[in-house]
mmCIF file of C-alpha atoms and ligand atoms in Angstrom:
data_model
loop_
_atom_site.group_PDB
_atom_site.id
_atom_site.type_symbol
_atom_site.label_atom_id
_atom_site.label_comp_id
_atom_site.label_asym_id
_atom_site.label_seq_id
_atom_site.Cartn_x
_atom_site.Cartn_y
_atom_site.Cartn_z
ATOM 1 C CA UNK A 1 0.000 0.000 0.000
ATOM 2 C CA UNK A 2 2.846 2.100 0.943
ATOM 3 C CA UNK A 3 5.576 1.188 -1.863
ATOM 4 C CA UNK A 4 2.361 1.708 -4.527
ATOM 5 C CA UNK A 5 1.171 4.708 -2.785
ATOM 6 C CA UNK A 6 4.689 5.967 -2.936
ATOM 7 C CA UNK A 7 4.844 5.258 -6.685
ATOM 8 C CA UNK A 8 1.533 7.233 -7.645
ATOM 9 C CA UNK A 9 3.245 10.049 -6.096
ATOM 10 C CA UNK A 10 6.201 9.895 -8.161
ATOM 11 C CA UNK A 11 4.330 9.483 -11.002
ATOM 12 C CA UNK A 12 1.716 12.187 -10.161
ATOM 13 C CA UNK A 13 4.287 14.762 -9.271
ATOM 14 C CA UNK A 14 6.252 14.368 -12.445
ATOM 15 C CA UNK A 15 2.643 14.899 -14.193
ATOM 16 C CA UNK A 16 2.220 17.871 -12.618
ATOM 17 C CA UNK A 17 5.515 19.706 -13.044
ATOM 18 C CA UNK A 18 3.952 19.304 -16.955
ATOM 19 C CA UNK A 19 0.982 20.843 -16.412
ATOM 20 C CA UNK A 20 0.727 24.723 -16.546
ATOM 21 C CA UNK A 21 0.007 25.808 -12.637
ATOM 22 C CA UNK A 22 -0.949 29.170 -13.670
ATOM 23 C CA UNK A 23 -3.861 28.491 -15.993
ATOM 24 C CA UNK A 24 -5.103 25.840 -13.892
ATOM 25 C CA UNK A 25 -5.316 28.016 -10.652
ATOM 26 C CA UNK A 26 -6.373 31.533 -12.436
ATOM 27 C CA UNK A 27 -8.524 30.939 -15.708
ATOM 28 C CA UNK A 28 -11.952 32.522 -15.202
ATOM 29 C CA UNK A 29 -14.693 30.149 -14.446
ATOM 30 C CA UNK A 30 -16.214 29.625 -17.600
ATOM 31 C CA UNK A 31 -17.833 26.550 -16.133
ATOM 32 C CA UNK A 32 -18.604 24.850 -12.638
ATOM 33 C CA UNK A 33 -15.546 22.372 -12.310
ATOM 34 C CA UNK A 34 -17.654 19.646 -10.016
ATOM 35 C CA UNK A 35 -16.873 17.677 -8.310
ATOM 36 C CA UNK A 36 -13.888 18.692 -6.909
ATOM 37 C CA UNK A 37 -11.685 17.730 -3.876
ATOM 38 C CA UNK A 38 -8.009 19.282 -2.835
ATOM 39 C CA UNK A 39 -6.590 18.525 0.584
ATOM 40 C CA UNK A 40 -3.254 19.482 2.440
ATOM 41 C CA UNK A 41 0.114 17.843 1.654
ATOM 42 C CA UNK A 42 1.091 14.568 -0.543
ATOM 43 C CA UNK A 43 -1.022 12.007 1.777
ATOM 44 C CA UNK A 44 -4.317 14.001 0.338
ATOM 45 C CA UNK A 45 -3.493 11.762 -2.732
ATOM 46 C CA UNK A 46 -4.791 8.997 -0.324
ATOM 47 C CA UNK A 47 -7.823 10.876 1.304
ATOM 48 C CA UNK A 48 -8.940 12.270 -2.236
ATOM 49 C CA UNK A 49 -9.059 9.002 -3.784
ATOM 50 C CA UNK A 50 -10.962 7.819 -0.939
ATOM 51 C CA UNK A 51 -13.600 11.171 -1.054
ATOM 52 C CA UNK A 52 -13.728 10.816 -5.145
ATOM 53 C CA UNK A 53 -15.388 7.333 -4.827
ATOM 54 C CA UNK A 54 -18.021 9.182 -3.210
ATOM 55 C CA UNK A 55 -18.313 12.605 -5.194
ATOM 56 C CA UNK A 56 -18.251 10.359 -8.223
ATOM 57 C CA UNK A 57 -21.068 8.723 -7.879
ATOM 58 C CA UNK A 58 -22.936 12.159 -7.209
ATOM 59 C CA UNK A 59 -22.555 12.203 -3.153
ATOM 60 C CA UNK A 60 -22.808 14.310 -0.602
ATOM 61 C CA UNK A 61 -19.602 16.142 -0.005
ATOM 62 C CA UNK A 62 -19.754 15.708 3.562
ATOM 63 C CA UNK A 63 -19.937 12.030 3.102
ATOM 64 C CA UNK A 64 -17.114 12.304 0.605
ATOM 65 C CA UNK A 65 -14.730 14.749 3.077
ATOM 66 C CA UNK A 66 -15.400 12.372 6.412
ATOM 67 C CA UNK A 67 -14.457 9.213 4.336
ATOM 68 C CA UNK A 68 -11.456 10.834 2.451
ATOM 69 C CA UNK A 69 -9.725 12.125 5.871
ATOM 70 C CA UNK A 70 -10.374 8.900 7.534
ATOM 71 C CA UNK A 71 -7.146 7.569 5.088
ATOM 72 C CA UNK A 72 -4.713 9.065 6.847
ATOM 73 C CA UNK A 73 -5.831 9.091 10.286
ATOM 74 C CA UNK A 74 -5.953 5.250 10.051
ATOM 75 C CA UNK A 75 -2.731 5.122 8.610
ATOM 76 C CA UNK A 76 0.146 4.122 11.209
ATOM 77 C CA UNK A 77 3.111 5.316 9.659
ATOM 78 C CA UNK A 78 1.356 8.721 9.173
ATOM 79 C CA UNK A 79 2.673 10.712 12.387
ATOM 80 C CA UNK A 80 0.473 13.805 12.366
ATOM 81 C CA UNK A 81 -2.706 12.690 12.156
ATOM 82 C CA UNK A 82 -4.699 9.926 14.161
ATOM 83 C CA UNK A 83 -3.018 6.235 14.580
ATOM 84 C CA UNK A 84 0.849 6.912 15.326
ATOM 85 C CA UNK A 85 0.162 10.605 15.467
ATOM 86 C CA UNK A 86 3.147 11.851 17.693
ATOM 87 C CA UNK A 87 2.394 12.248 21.308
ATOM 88 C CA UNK A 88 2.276 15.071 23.582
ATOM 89 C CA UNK A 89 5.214 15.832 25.525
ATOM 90 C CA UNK A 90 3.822 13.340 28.390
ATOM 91 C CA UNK A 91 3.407 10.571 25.855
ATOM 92 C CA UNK A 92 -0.401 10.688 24.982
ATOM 93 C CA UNK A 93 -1.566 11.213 21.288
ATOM 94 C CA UNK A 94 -3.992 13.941 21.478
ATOM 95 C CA UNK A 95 -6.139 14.143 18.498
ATOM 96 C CA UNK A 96 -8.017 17.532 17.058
ATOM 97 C CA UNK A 97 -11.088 17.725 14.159
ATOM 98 C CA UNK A 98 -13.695 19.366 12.633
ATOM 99 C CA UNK A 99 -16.226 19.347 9.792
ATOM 100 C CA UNK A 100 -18.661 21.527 8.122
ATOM 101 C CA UNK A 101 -21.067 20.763 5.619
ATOM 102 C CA UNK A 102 -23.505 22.483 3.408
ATOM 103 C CA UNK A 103 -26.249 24.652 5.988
ATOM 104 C CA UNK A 104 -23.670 25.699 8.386
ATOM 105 C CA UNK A 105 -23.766 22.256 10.534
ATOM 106 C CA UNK A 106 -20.504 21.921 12.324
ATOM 107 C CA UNK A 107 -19.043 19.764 14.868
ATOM 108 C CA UNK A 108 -15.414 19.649 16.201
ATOM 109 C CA UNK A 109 -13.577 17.278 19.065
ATOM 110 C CA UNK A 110 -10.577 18.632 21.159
ATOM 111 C CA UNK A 111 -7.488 16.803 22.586
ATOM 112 C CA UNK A 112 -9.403 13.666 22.128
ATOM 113 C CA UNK A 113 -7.323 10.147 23.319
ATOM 114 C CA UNK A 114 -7.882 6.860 22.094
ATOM 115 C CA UNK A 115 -10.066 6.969 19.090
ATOM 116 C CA UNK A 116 -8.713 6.501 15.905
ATOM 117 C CA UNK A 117 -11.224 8.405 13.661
ATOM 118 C CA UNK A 118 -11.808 12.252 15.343
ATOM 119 C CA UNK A 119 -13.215 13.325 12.541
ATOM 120 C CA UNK A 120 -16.346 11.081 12.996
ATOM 121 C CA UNK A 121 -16.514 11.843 16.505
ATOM 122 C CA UNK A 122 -16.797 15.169 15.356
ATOM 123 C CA UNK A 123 -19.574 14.790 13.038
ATOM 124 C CA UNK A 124 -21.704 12.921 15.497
ATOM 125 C CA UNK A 125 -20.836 16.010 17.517
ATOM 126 C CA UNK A 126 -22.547 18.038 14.906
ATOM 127 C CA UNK A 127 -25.108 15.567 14.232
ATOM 128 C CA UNK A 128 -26.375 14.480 17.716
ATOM 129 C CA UNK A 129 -25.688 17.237 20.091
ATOM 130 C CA UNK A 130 -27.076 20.602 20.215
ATOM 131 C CA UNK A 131 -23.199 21.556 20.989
ATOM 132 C CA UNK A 132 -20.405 22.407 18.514
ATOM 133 C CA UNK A 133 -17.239 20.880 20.157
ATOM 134 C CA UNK A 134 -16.457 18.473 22.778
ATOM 135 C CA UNK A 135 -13.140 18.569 24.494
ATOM 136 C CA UNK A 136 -11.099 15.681 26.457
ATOM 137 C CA UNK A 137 -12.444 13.338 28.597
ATOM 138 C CA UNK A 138 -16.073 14.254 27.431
ATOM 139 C CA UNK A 139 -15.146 13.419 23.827
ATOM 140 C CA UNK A 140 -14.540 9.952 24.648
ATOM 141 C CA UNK A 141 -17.133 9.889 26.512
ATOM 142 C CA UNK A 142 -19.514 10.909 23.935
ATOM 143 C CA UNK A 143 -17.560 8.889 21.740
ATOM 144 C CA UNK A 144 -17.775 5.376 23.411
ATOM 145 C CA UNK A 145 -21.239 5.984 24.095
ATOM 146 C CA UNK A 146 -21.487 6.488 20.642
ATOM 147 C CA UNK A 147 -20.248 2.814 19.793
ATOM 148 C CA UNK A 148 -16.550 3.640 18.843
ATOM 149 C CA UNK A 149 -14.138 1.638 20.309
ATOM 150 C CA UNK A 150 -11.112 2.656 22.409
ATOM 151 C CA UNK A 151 -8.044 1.912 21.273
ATOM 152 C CA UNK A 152 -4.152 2.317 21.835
ATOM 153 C CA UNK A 153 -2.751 5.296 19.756
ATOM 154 C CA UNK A 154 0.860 5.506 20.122
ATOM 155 C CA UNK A 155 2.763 3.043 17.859
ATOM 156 C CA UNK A 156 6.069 1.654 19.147
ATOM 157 C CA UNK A 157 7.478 4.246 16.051
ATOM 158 C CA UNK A 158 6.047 7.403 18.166
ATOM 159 C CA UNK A 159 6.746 6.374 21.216
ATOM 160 C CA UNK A 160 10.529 5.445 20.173
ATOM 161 C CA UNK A 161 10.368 9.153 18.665
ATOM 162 C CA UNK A 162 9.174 10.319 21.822
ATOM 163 C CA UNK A 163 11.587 8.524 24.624
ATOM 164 C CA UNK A 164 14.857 10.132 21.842
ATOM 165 C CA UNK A 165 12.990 13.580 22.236
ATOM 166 C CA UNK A 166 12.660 13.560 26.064
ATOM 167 C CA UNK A 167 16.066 13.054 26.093
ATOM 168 C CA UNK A 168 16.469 17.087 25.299
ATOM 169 C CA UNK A 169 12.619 18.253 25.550
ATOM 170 C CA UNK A 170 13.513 20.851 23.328
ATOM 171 C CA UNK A 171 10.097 22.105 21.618
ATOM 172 C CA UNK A 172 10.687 24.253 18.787
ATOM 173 C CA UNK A 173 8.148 24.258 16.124
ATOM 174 C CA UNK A 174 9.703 23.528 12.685
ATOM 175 C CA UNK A 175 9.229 24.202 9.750
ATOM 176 C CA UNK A 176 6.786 21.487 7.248
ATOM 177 C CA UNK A 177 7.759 18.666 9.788
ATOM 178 C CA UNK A 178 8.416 15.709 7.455
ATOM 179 C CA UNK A 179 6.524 17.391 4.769
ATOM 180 C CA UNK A 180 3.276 17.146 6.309
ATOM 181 C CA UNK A 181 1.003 18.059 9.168
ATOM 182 C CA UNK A 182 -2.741 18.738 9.170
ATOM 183 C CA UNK A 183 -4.784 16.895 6.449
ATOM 184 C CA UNK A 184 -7.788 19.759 5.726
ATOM 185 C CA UNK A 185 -10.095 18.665 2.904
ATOM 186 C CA UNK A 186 -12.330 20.356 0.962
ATOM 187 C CA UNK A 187 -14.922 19.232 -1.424
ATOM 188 C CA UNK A 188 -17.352 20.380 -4.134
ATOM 189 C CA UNK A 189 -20.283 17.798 -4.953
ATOM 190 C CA UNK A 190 -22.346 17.414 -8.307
ATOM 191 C CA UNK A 191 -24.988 19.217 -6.553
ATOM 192 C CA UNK A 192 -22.871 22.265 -6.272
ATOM 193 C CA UNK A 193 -22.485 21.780 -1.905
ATOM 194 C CA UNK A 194 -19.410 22.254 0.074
ATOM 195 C CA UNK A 195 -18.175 20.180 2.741
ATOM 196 C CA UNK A 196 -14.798 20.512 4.699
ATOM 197 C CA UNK A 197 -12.972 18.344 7.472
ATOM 198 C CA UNK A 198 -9.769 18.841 9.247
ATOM 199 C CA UNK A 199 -7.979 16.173 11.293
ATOM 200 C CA UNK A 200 -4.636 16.015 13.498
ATOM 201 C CA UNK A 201 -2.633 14.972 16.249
ATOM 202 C CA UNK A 202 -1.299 18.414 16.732
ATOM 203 C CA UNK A 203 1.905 20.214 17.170
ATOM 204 C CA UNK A 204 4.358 17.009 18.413
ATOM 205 C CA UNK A 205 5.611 17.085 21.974
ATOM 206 C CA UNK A 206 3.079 19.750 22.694
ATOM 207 C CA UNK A 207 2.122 20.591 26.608
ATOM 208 C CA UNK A 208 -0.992 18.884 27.427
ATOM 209 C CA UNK A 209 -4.142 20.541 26.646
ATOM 210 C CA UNK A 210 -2.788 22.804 23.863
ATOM 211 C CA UNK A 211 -5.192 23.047 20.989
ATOM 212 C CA UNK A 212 -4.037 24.384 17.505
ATOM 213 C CA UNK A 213 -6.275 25.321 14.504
ATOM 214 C CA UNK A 214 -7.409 22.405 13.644
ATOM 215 C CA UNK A 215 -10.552 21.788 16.158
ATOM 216 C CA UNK A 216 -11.728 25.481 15.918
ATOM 217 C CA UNK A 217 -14.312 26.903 13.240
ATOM 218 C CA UNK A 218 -13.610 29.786 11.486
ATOM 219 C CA UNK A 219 -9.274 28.782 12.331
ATOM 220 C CA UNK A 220 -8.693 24.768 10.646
ATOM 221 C CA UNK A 221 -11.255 25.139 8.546
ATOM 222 C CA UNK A 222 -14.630 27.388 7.597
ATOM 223 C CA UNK A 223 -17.296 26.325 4.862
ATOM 224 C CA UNK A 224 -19.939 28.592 3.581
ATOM 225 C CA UNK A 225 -21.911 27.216 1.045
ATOM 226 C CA UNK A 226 -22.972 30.528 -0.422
ATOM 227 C CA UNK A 227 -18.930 31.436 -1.204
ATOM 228 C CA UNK A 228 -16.791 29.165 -0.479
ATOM 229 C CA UNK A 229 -14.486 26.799 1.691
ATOM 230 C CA UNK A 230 -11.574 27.235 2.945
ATOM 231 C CA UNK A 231 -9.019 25.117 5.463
ATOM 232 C CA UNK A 232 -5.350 25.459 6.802
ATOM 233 C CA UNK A 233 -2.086 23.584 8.302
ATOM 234 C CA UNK A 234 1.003 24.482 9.995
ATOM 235 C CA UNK A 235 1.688 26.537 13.184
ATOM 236 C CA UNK A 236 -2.134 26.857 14.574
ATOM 237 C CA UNK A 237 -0.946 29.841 17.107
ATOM 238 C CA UNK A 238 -0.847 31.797 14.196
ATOM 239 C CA UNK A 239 -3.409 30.801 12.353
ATOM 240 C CA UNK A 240 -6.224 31.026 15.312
ATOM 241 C CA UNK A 241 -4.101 34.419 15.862
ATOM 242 C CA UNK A 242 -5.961 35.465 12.650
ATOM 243 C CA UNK A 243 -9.534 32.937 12.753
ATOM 244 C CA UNK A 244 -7.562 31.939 9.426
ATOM 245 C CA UNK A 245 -9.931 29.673 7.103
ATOM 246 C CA UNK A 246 -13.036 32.244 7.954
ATOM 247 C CA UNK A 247 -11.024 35.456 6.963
ATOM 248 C CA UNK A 248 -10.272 33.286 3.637
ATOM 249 C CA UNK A 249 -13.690 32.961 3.164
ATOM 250 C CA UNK A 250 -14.442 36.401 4.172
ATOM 251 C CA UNK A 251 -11.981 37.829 1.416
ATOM 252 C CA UNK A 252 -13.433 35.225 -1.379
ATOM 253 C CA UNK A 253 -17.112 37.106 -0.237
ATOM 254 C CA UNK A 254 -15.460 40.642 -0.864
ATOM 255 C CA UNK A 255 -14.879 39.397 -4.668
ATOM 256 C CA UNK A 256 -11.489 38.294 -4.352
ATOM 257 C CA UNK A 257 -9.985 34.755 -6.253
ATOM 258 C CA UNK A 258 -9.277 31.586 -4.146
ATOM 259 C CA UNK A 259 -5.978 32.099 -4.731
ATOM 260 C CA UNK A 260 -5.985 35.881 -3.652
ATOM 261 C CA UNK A 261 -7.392 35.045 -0.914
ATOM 262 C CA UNK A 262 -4.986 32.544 0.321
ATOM 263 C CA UNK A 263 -1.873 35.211 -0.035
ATOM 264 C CA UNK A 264 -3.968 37.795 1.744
ATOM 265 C CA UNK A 265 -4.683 35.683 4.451
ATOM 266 C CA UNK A 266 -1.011 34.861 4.703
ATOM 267 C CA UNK A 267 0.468 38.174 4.379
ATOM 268 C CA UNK A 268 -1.974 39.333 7.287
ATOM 269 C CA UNK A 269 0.576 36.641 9.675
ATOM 270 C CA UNK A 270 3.077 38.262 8.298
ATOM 271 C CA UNK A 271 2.029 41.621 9.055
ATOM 272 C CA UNK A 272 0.889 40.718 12.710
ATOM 273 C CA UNK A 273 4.489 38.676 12.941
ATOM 274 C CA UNK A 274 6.911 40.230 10.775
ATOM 275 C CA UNK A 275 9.873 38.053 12.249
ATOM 276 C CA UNK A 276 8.023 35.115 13.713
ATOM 277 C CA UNK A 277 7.054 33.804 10.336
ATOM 278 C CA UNK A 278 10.331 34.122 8.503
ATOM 279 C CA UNK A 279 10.341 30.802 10.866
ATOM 280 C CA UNK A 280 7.320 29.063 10.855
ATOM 281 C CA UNK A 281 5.189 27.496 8.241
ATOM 282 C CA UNK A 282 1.120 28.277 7.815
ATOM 283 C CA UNK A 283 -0.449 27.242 4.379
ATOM 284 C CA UNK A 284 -4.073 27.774 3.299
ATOM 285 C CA UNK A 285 -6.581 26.011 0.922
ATOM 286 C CA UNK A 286 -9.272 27.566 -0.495
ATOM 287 C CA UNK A 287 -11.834 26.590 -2.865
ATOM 288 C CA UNK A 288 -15.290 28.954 -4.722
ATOM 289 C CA UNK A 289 -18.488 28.071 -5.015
ATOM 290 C CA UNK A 290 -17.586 27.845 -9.438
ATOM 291 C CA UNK A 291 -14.988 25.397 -8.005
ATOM 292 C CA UNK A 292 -12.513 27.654 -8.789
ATOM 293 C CA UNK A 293 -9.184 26.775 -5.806
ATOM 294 C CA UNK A 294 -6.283 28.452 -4.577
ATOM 295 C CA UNK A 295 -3.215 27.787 -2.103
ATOM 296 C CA UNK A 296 -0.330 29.502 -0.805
ATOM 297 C CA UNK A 297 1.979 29.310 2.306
ATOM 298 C CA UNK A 298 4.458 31.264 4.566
ATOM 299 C CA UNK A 299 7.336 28.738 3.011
ATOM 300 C CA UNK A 300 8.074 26.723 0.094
ATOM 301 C CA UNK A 301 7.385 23.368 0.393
ATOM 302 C CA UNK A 302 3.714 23.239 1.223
ATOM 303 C CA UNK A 303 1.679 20.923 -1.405
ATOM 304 C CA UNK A 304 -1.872 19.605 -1.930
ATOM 305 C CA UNK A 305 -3.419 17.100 -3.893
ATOM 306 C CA UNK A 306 -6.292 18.346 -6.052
ATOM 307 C CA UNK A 307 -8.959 16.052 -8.312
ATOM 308 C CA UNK A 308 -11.380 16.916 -10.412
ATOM 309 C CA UNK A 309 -12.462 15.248 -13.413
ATOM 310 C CA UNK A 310 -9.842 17.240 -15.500
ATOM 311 C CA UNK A 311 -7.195 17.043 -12.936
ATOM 312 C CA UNK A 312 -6.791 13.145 -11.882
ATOM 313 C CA UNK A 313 -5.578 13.402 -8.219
ATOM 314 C CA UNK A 314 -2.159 15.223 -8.709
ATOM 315 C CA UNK A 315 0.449 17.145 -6.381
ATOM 316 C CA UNK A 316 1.244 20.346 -6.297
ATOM 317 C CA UNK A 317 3.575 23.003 -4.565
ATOM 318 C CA UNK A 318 1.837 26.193 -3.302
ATOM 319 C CA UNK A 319 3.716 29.050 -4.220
ATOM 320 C CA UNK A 320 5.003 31.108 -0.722
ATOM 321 C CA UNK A 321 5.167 34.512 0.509
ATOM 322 C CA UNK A 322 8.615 33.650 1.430
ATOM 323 C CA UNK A 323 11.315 31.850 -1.502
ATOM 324 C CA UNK A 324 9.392 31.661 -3.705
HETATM 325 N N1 LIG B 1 -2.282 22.970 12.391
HETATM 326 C C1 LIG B 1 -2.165 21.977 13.345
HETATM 327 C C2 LIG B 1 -1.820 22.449 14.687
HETATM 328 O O1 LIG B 1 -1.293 23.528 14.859
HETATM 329 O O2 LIG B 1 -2.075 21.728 15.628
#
């Protein structure tokens, strides 16, 4: 699964360093490209293959964005997100999601232990509480009660990581940690909805109880089916710092592209941190109700996997405010 996974990425990155960026992210929307689904980093090959099964048989995007992020937080050898996630700095993998759909329905989980799929936690949340987020011990809680079963989190790979990490404790947040983090999805469906989860284990060797982006509405991720969706990963101070994914949205509303939106969300951290984030990394996704998408970053190196029914689930680097 790996080794082949591996492969498709090879093969889909060389496809798109072929394709013209440009054109793909800026030409006017003649059309409505849907369906549609892009999510953070190379692993959103996974998750949008996953989703796609769904959106291309004319499904709900909610459906399609719950199933697609459920890839990697299943995945062991992924170590940001659910199963093997990296633990806190005392050891426990704390897991963070939320998901929006279509009329403003929302549901998040916080610093959740034990359960490998948060992000269906979190839409039970949203679909069986009158509440928006539940945090801790009450999330698994609800969760058990709600038939999922508790399990161990921290692979003998994270917790090795962990025990060589103790050894200095250093915490220092760095820069596209092994090329991932977050895995935000968003998704367009045939019937011209929106949809958007966001699933992680959080900043590695954080203090307990520290939430990032991820969890919160408006900062992970923000859907609004009249304009758009939009969803973020990397340092989650700064995103919260600026209720990221909603301002995104917020700027799409005002008339401005995906993609313009992205860098203006961006170059607001910059303004509020001038010298903070020459050294961290924050990259937003962003896609229009025309299915129109954008991305951009702090640094270089942030990618996303996009598929449509032109673009067959391919990789590619968000241009950065920084480098680039
Ligand atoms: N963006 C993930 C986090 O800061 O936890």
């Amino acid at each position: 699964m790996k080794t082949s996974r591996r492969h498709f990425l090879k093969i889909s990155g060389a496809l798109a360093s072929l394709l013209p960026l440009e054109s793909l992210a800026f030409s006017p929307a003649k059309s409505i490209t849907k369906p549609l689904v892009i999510s953070t980093w190379n692993f959103g090959v996974g998750a949008n293959a996953e989703a796609w099964k769904i959106l291309s048989q004319q499904g709900r995007s909610l459906d399609a964005v719950e199933k697609g992020v459920q890839v990697p937080e299943a995945d062991p050898t992924e170590t940001s997100v659910g199963l093997g996630g990296l633990p806190d700095r005392d050891g426990r993998v704390t897991l963070d999601a939320c998901i929006m759909d279509e009329f403003a329905n929302c549901g998040a989980v916080a610093c959740l232990e034990h359960i490998v799929h948060p992000i269906s936690v979190a839409r039970k949340v949203m679909e069986l509480t009158p509440h928006v987020m539940l945090v801790g011990d009450g999330a698994l809680q609800f969760a058990l009660a709600n038939g999922f079963k508790k399990e161990n989190l921290l692979t003998p790979d994270s917790e090795k990581a962990w025990k060589e990490w103790l050894q200095k404790a250093e915490y220092k947040p760095i820069v596209n940690i092994e090329n991932h983090d977050t895995i935000g999805m968003l998704a367009l469906d045939v019937h011209q909805n929106l949809s958007g989860a966001c699933t992680t284990s959080g900043m590695a060797y954080k203090m307990h109880g520290r939430l990032g982006d991820s969890p919160i509405i408006g900062a992970g991720l923000y859907v609004d089916n009249e304009v758009g969706a939009a969803t973020s990963s990397g340092l989650g101070e700064e995103v919260i710092r600026i209720v990221g994914s909603h301002l995104v949205v917020e700027l799409m509303r005002q008339g401005n592209s995906p993609q313009k939106a992205c860098e203006l969300a961006v170059k607001r951290i910059v303004k509020k941190q001038p010298e903070k984030s020459k050294q961290i990394q924050v990259g937003f996704l962003a896609v229009n109700k025309f299915g129109e998408y954008g991305a951009y970053a702090l640094q270089k190196g942030f990618t996303y996997a996009l598929y449509s029914n032109e673009i067959p689930n391919l990789v590619f680097e968000a241009k950065s405010y920084y480098n680039s």
